[in-house]
CSV table of C-alpha atoms and ligand atoms in Angstrom, one decimal:
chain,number,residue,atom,x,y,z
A,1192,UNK,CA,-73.3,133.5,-97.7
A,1193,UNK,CA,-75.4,134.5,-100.5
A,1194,UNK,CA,-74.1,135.0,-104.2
A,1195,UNK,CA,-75.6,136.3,-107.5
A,1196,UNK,CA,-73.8,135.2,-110.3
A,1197,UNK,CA,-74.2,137.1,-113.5
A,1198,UNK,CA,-74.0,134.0,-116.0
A,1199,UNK,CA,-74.3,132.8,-119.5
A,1200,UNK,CA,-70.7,131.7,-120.3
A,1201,UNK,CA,-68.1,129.0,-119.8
A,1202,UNK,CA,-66.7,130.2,-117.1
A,1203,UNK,CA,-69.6,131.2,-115.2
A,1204,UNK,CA,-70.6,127.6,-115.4
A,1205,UNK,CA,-67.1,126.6,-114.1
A,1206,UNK,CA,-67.9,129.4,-111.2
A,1207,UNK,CA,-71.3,127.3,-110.1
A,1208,UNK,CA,-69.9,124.3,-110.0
A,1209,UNK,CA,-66.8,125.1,-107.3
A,1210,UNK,CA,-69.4,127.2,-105.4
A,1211,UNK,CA,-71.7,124.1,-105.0
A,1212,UNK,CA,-69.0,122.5,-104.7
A,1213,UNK,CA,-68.3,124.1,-101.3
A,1214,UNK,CA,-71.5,124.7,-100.3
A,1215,UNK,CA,-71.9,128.6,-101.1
A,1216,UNK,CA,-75.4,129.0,-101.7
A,1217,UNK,CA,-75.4,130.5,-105.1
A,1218,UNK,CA,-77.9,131.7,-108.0
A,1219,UNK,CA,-77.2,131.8,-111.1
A,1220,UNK,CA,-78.5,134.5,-113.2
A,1221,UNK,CA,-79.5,133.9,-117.3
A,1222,UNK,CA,-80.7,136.3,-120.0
A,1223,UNK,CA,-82.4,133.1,-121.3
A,1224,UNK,CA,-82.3,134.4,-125.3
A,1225,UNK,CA,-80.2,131.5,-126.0
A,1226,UNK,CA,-82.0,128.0,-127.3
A,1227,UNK,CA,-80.7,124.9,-125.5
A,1228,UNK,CA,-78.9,127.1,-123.4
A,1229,UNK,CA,-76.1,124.8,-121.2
A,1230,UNK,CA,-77.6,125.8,-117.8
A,1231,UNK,CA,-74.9,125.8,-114.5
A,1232,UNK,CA,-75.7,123.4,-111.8
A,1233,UNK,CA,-77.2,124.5,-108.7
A,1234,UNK,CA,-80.3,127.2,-108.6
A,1235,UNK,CA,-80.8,128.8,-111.4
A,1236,UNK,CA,-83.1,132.2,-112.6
A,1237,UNK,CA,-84.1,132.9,-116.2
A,1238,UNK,CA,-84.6,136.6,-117.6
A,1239,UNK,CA,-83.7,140.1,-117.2
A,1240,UNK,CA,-84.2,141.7,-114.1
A,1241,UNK,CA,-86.2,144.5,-115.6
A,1242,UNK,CA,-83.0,147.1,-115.2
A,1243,UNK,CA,-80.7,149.0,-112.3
A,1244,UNK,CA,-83.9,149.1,-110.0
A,1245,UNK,CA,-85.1,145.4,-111.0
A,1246,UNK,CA,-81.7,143.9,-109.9
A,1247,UNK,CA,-81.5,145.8,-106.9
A,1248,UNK,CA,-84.5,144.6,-105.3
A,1249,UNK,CA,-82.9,140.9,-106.3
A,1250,UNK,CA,-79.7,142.4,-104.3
A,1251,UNK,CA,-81.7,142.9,-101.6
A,1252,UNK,CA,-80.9,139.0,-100.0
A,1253,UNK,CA,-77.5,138.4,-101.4
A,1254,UNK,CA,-74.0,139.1,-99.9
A,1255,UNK,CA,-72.3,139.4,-103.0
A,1256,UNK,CA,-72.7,140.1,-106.6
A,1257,UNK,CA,-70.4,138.1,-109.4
A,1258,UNK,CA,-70.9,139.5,-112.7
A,1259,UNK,CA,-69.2,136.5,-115.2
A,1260,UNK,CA,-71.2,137.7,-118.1
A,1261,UNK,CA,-69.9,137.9,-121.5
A,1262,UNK,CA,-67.2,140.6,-122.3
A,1263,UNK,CA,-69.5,142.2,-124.6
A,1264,UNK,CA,-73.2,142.1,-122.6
A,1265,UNK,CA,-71.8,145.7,-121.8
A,1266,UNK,CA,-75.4,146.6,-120.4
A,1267,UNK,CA,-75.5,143.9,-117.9
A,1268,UNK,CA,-72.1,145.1,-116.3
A,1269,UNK,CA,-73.1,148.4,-116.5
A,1270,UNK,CA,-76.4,147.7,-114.6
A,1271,UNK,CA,-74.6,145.3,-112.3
A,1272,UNK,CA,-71.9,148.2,-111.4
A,1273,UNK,CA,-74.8,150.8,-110.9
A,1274,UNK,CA,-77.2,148.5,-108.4
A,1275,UNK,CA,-74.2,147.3,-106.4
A,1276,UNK,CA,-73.4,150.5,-105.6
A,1277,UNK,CA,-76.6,151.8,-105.1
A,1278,UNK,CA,-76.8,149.0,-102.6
A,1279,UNK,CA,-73.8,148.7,-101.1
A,1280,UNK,CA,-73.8,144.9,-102.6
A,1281,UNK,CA,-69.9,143.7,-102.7
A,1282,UNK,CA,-69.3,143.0,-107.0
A,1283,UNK,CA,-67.1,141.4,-108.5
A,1284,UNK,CA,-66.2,140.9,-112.2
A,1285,UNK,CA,-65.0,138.0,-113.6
A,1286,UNK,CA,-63.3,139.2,-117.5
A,1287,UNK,CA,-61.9,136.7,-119.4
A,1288,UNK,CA,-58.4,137.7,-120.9
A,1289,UNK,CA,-58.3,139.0,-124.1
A,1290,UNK,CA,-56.7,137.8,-127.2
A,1291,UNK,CA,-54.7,140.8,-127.3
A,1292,UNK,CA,-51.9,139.3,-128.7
A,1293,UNK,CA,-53.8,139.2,-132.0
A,1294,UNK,CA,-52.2,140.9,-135.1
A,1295,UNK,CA,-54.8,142.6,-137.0
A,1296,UNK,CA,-56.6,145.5,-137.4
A,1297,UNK,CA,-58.0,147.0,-133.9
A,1298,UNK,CA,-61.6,149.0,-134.2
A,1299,UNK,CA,-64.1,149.9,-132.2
A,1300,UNK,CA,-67.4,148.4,-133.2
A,1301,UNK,CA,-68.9,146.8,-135.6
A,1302,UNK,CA,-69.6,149.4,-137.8
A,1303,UNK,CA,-66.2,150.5,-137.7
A,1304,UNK,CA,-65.1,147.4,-139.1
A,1305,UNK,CA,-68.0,147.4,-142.1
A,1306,UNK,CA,-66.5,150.5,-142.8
A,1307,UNK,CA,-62.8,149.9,-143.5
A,1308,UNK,CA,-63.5,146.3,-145.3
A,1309,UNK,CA,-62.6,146.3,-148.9
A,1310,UNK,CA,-66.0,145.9,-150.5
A,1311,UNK,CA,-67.1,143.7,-153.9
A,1312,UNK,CA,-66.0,140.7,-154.1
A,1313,UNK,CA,-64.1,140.6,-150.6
A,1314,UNK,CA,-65.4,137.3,-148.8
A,1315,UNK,CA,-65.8,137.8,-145.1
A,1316,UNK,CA,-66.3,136.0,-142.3
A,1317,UNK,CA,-67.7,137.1,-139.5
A,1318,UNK,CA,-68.0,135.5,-135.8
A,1319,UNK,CA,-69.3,138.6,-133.9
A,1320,UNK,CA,-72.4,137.1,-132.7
A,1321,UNK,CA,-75.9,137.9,-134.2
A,1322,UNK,CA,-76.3,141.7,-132.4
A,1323,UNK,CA,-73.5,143.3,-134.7
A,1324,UNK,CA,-74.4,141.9,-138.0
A,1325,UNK,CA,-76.5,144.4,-139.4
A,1326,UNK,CA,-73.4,146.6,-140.3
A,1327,UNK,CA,-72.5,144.5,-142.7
A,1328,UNK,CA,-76.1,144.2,-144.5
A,1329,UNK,CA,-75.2,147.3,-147.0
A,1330,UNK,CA,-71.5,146.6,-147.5
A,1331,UNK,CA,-71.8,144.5,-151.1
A,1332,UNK,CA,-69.4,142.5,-149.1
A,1333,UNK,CA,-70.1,138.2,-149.4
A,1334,UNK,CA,-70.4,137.3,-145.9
A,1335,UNK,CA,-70.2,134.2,-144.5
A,1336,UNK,CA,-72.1,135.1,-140.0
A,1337,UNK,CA,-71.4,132.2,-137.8
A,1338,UNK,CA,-73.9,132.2,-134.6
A,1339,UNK,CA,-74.9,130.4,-132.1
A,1340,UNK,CA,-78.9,131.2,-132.3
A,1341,UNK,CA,-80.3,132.7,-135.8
A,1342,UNK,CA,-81.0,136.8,-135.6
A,1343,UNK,CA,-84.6,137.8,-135.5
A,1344,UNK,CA,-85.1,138.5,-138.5
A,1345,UNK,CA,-82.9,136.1,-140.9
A,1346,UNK,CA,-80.5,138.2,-143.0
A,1347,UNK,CA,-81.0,137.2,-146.6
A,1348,UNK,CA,-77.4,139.4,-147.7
A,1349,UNK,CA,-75.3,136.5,-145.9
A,1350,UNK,CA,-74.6,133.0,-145.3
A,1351,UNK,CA,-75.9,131.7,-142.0
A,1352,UNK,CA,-73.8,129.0,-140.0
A,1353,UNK,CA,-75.7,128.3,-136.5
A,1354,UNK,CA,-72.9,126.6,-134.7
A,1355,UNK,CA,-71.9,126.5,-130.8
A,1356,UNK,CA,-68.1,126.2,-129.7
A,1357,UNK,CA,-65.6,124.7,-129.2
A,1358,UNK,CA,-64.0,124.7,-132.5
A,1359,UNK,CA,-60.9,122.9,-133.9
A,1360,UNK,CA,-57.8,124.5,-135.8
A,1361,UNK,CA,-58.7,122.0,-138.2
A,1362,UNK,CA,-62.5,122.5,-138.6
A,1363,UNK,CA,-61.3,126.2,-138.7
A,1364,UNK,CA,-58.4,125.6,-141.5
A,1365,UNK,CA,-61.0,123.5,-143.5
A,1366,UNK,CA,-63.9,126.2,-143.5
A,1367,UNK,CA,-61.7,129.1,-144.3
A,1368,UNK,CA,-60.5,127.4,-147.5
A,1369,UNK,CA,-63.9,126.3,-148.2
A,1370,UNK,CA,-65.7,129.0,-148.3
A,1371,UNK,CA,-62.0,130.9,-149.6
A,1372,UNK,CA,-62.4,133.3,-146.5
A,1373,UNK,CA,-60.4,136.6,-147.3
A,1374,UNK,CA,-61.1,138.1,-144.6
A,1375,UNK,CA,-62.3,137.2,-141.0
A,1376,UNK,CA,-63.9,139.3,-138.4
A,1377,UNK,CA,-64.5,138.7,-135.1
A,1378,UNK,CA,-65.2,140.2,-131.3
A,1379,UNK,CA,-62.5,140.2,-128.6
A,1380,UNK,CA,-64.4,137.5,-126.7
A,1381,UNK,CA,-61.0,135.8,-125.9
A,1382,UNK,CA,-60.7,132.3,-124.1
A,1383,UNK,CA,-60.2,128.8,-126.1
A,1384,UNK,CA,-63.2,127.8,-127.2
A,1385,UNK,CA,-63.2,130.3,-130.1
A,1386,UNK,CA,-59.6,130.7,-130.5
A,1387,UNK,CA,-58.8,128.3,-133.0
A,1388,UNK,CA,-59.8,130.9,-136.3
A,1389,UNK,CA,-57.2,133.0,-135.1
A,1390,UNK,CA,-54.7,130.4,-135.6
A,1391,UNK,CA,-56.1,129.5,-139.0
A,1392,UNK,CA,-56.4,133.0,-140.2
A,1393,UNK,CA,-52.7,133.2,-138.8
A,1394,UNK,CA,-51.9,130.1,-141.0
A,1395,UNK,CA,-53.6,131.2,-144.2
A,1396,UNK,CA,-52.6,134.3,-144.0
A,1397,UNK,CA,-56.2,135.7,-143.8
A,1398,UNK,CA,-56.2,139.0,-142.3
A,1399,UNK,CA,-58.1,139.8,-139.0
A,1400,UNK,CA,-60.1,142.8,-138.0
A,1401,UNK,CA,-60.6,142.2,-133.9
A,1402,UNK,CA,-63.7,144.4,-132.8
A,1403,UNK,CA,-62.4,145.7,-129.5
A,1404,UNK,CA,-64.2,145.4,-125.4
A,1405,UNK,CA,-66.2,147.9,-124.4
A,1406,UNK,CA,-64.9,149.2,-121.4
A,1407,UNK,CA,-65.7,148.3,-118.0
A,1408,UNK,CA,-67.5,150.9,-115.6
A,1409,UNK,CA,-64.6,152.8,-114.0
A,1410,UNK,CA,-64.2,151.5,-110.3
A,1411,UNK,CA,-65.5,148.2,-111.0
A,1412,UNK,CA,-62.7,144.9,-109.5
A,1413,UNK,CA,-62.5,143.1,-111.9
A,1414,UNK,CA,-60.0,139.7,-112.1
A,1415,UNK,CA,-59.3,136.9,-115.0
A,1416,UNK,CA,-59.7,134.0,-113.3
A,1417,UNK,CA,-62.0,131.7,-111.7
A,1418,UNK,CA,-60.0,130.5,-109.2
A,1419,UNK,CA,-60.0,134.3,-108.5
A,1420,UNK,CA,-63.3,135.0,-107.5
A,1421,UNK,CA,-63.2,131.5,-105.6
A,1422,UNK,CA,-60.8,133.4,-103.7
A,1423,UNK,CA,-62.4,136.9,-103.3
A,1424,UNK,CA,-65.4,134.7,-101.7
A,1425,UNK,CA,-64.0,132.8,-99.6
A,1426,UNK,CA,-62.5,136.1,-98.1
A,1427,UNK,CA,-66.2,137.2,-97.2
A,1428,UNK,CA,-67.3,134.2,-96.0
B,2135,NAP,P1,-76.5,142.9,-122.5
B,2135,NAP,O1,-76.8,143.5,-123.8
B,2135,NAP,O2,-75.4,143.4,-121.7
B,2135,NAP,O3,-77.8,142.9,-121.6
B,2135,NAP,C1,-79.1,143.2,-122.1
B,2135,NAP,C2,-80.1,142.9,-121.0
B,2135,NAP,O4,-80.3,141.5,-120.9
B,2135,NAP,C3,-79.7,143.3,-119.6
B,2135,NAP,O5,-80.0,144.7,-119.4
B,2135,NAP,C4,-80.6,142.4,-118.8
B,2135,NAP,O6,-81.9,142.7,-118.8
B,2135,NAP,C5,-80.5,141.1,-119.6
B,2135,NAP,N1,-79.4,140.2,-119.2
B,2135,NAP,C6,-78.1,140.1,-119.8
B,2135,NAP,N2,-77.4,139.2,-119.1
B,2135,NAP,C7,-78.2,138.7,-118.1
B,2135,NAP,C8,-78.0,137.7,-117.1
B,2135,NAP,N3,-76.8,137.0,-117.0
B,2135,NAP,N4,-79.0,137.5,-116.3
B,2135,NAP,C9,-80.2,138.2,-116.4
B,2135,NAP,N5,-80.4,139.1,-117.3
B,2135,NAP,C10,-79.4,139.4,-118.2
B,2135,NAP,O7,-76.4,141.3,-122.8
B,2135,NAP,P2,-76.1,140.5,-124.1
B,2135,NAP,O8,-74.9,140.9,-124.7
B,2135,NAP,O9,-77.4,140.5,-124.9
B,2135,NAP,O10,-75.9,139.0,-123.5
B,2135,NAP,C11,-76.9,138.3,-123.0
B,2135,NAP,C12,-76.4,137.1,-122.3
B,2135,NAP,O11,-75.7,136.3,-123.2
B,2135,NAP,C13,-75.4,137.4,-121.1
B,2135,NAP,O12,-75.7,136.6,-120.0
B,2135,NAP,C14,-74.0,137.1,-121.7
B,2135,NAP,O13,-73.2,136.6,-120.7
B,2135,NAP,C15,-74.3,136.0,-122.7
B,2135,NAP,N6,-73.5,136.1,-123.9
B,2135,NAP,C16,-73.3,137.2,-124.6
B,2135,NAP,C17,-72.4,137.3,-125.7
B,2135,NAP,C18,-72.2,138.5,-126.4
B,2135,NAP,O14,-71.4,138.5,-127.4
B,2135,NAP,N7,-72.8,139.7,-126.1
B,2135,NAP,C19,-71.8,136.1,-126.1
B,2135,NAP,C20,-71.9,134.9,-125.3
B,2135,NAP,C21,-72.8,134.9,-124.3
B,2135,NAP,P3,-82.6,143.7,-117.7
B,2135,NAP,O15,-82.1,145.0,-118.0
B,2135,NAP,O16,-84.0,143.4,-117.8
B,2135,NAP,O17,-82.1,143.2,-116.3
C-alpha cells in the first residue's frame, strides 16, 4: 500500500513514524516555506504540487491520500478533497481538536478580529501565524506577532518574536507581563504545543479573541487522532 501524507505538522510527523514503523510505504508531502523545517522520517517531497490537477497526477500511484496538514492550510484541504475525488483516491483527514473550550471572543478571520480590538494604546498579542498579520498593520494598535519564520516583507508597525513551539505556562506567564499584554489573539490551531497562552491569558485575566477553522469541504472523513488514521489504514491494507 501506497500513502500520500499531506504534512507539515506535529502530528503528521507522529503519522510517518508508525507508518514506517510498520512498513506502509509512505510519502510525506511539505510546502517547504518553512526554514529548518523538522522533516518526518521516511521519503519525503518538497513543494506544492502546482494545484487540483498537479496533485492528481501525484495520486496517480498511491492507494490512499492522508491530508494531516495544518487546520488552517484551508487551500491544501480543499485541493486534496477536490483531486481525491476526481480520482477516486481514498482521503482521509487528520484535524486536530480544537480548543473549543476557550472563553473568549469567537470571529471569523483575521480581519474580524482587527476590527472589534479596542484601538490606541491597547497592547496586543498576536500568535496567528505570519499570513493574517497584515490586518492589524492599520489598527494604531501596539502589537507584539509571534512566528515561526519572519513575513516577507518585515512589518515595521509591530514587534517581531521568531519563535517555534512548544511553549511553557511559565515562559507564557512571564512574556505576557513583560510586554503587559492586554490583549492576546490567536488561531484555533489547538493541540499542546501552543496551548500554554491560553492558560496564562486565563491566569492574568487577559482577554482572548480565538480566530475560528475554516471549514472543511463537505463530505470529507475526517478523525482527531493518529491512532485513527493508523486504523483507517490498516483497514485497506
Ligand atoms: P495552504 O494555504 O492551504 O496551501 C497553499 C499551497 O501550498 C497549496 O495550494 C499547495 O500548493 C502548497 N501546500 C500546502 N501544504 C502543502 C503540503 N503539505 N505539501 C505540498 N504542498 C503544500 O497552506 P498554508 O496555510 O500556507 O500551510 C503551508 C504548510 O504549512 C502546510 O503543510 C501546513 O500543514 C503547514 N502549517 C500551516 C500553518 C497555518 O497556520 N496555515 C501552521 C503550521 C503549519 P499547490 O497548489 O502548488 O499544490
Amino acid at each position: 500500500m501506497k500513502v500520500l501524507l499531506l504534512g507539515g505538522t506535529g502530528e503528521a510527523r507522529r503519522l510517518a513514524d508508525l507508518l514506517v514503523a510498520q512498513d506502509i510505504d509512505v510519502v510525506s508531502s511539505l510546502a517547504g516555506r518553512t526554514t529548518n523545517a523538522r522533516l518526518p522520517v521516511g521519503e519525503v517531497r518538497q513543494g506544492g504540487f502546482g494545484g487540483v490537477e498537479g496533485l492528481m497526477d501525484r495520486l496517480q500511484d498511491v492507494d490512499a491520500l492522508v491530508d494531516a496538514t495544518h487546520p488552517f492550510a484551508a487551500t491544501m484541504t480543499e485541493h486534496a478533497a477536490e483531486a481525491a475525488q476526481r480520482t477516486g483516491t481514498p482521503l482521509l483527514v487528520l484535524r486536530r481538536p480544537g480548543w473549543s473550550a476557550t472563553s473568549g471572543q469567537w470571529v471569523d478571520s483575521a480581519d474580524v478580529a482587527a476590527q472589534l480590538l479596542p484601538q490606541a494604546g491597547t497592547r496586543a498579542f498576536l500568535t496567528i501565524g505570519r499570513q493574517g498579520l497584515d490586518a492589524f498593520a492599520h489598527t494604531g494598535l501596539w502589537t507584539l506577532a509571534r512566528c515561526v519564520d519572519p513575513p516577507e516583507m518585515l512589518p515595521t508597525w509591530c514587534t517581531l518574536l521568531l519563535a517555534r513551539g512548544p511553549f511553557t505556562l511559565e515562559g507564557e506567564l512571564a512574556l505576557l507581563r513583560e510586554y503587559r499584554i492586554d490583549v492576546l489573539v490567536t488561531k484555533d490551531s489547538g493541540g499542546a504545543m501552543t496551548s500554554a497562552k491560553l492558560e496564562a491569558a486565563r491566569q492574568l485575566g487577559v482577554p482572548v479573541v480565538v480566530i475560528r477553522r475554516p471549514p472543511l469541504p463537505p463530505g470529507v472523513q475526517a478523525v482527531e487522532s493518529v491512532d485513527q488514521v493508523v486504523e483507517w489504514l490498516q483497514a485497506r491494507r
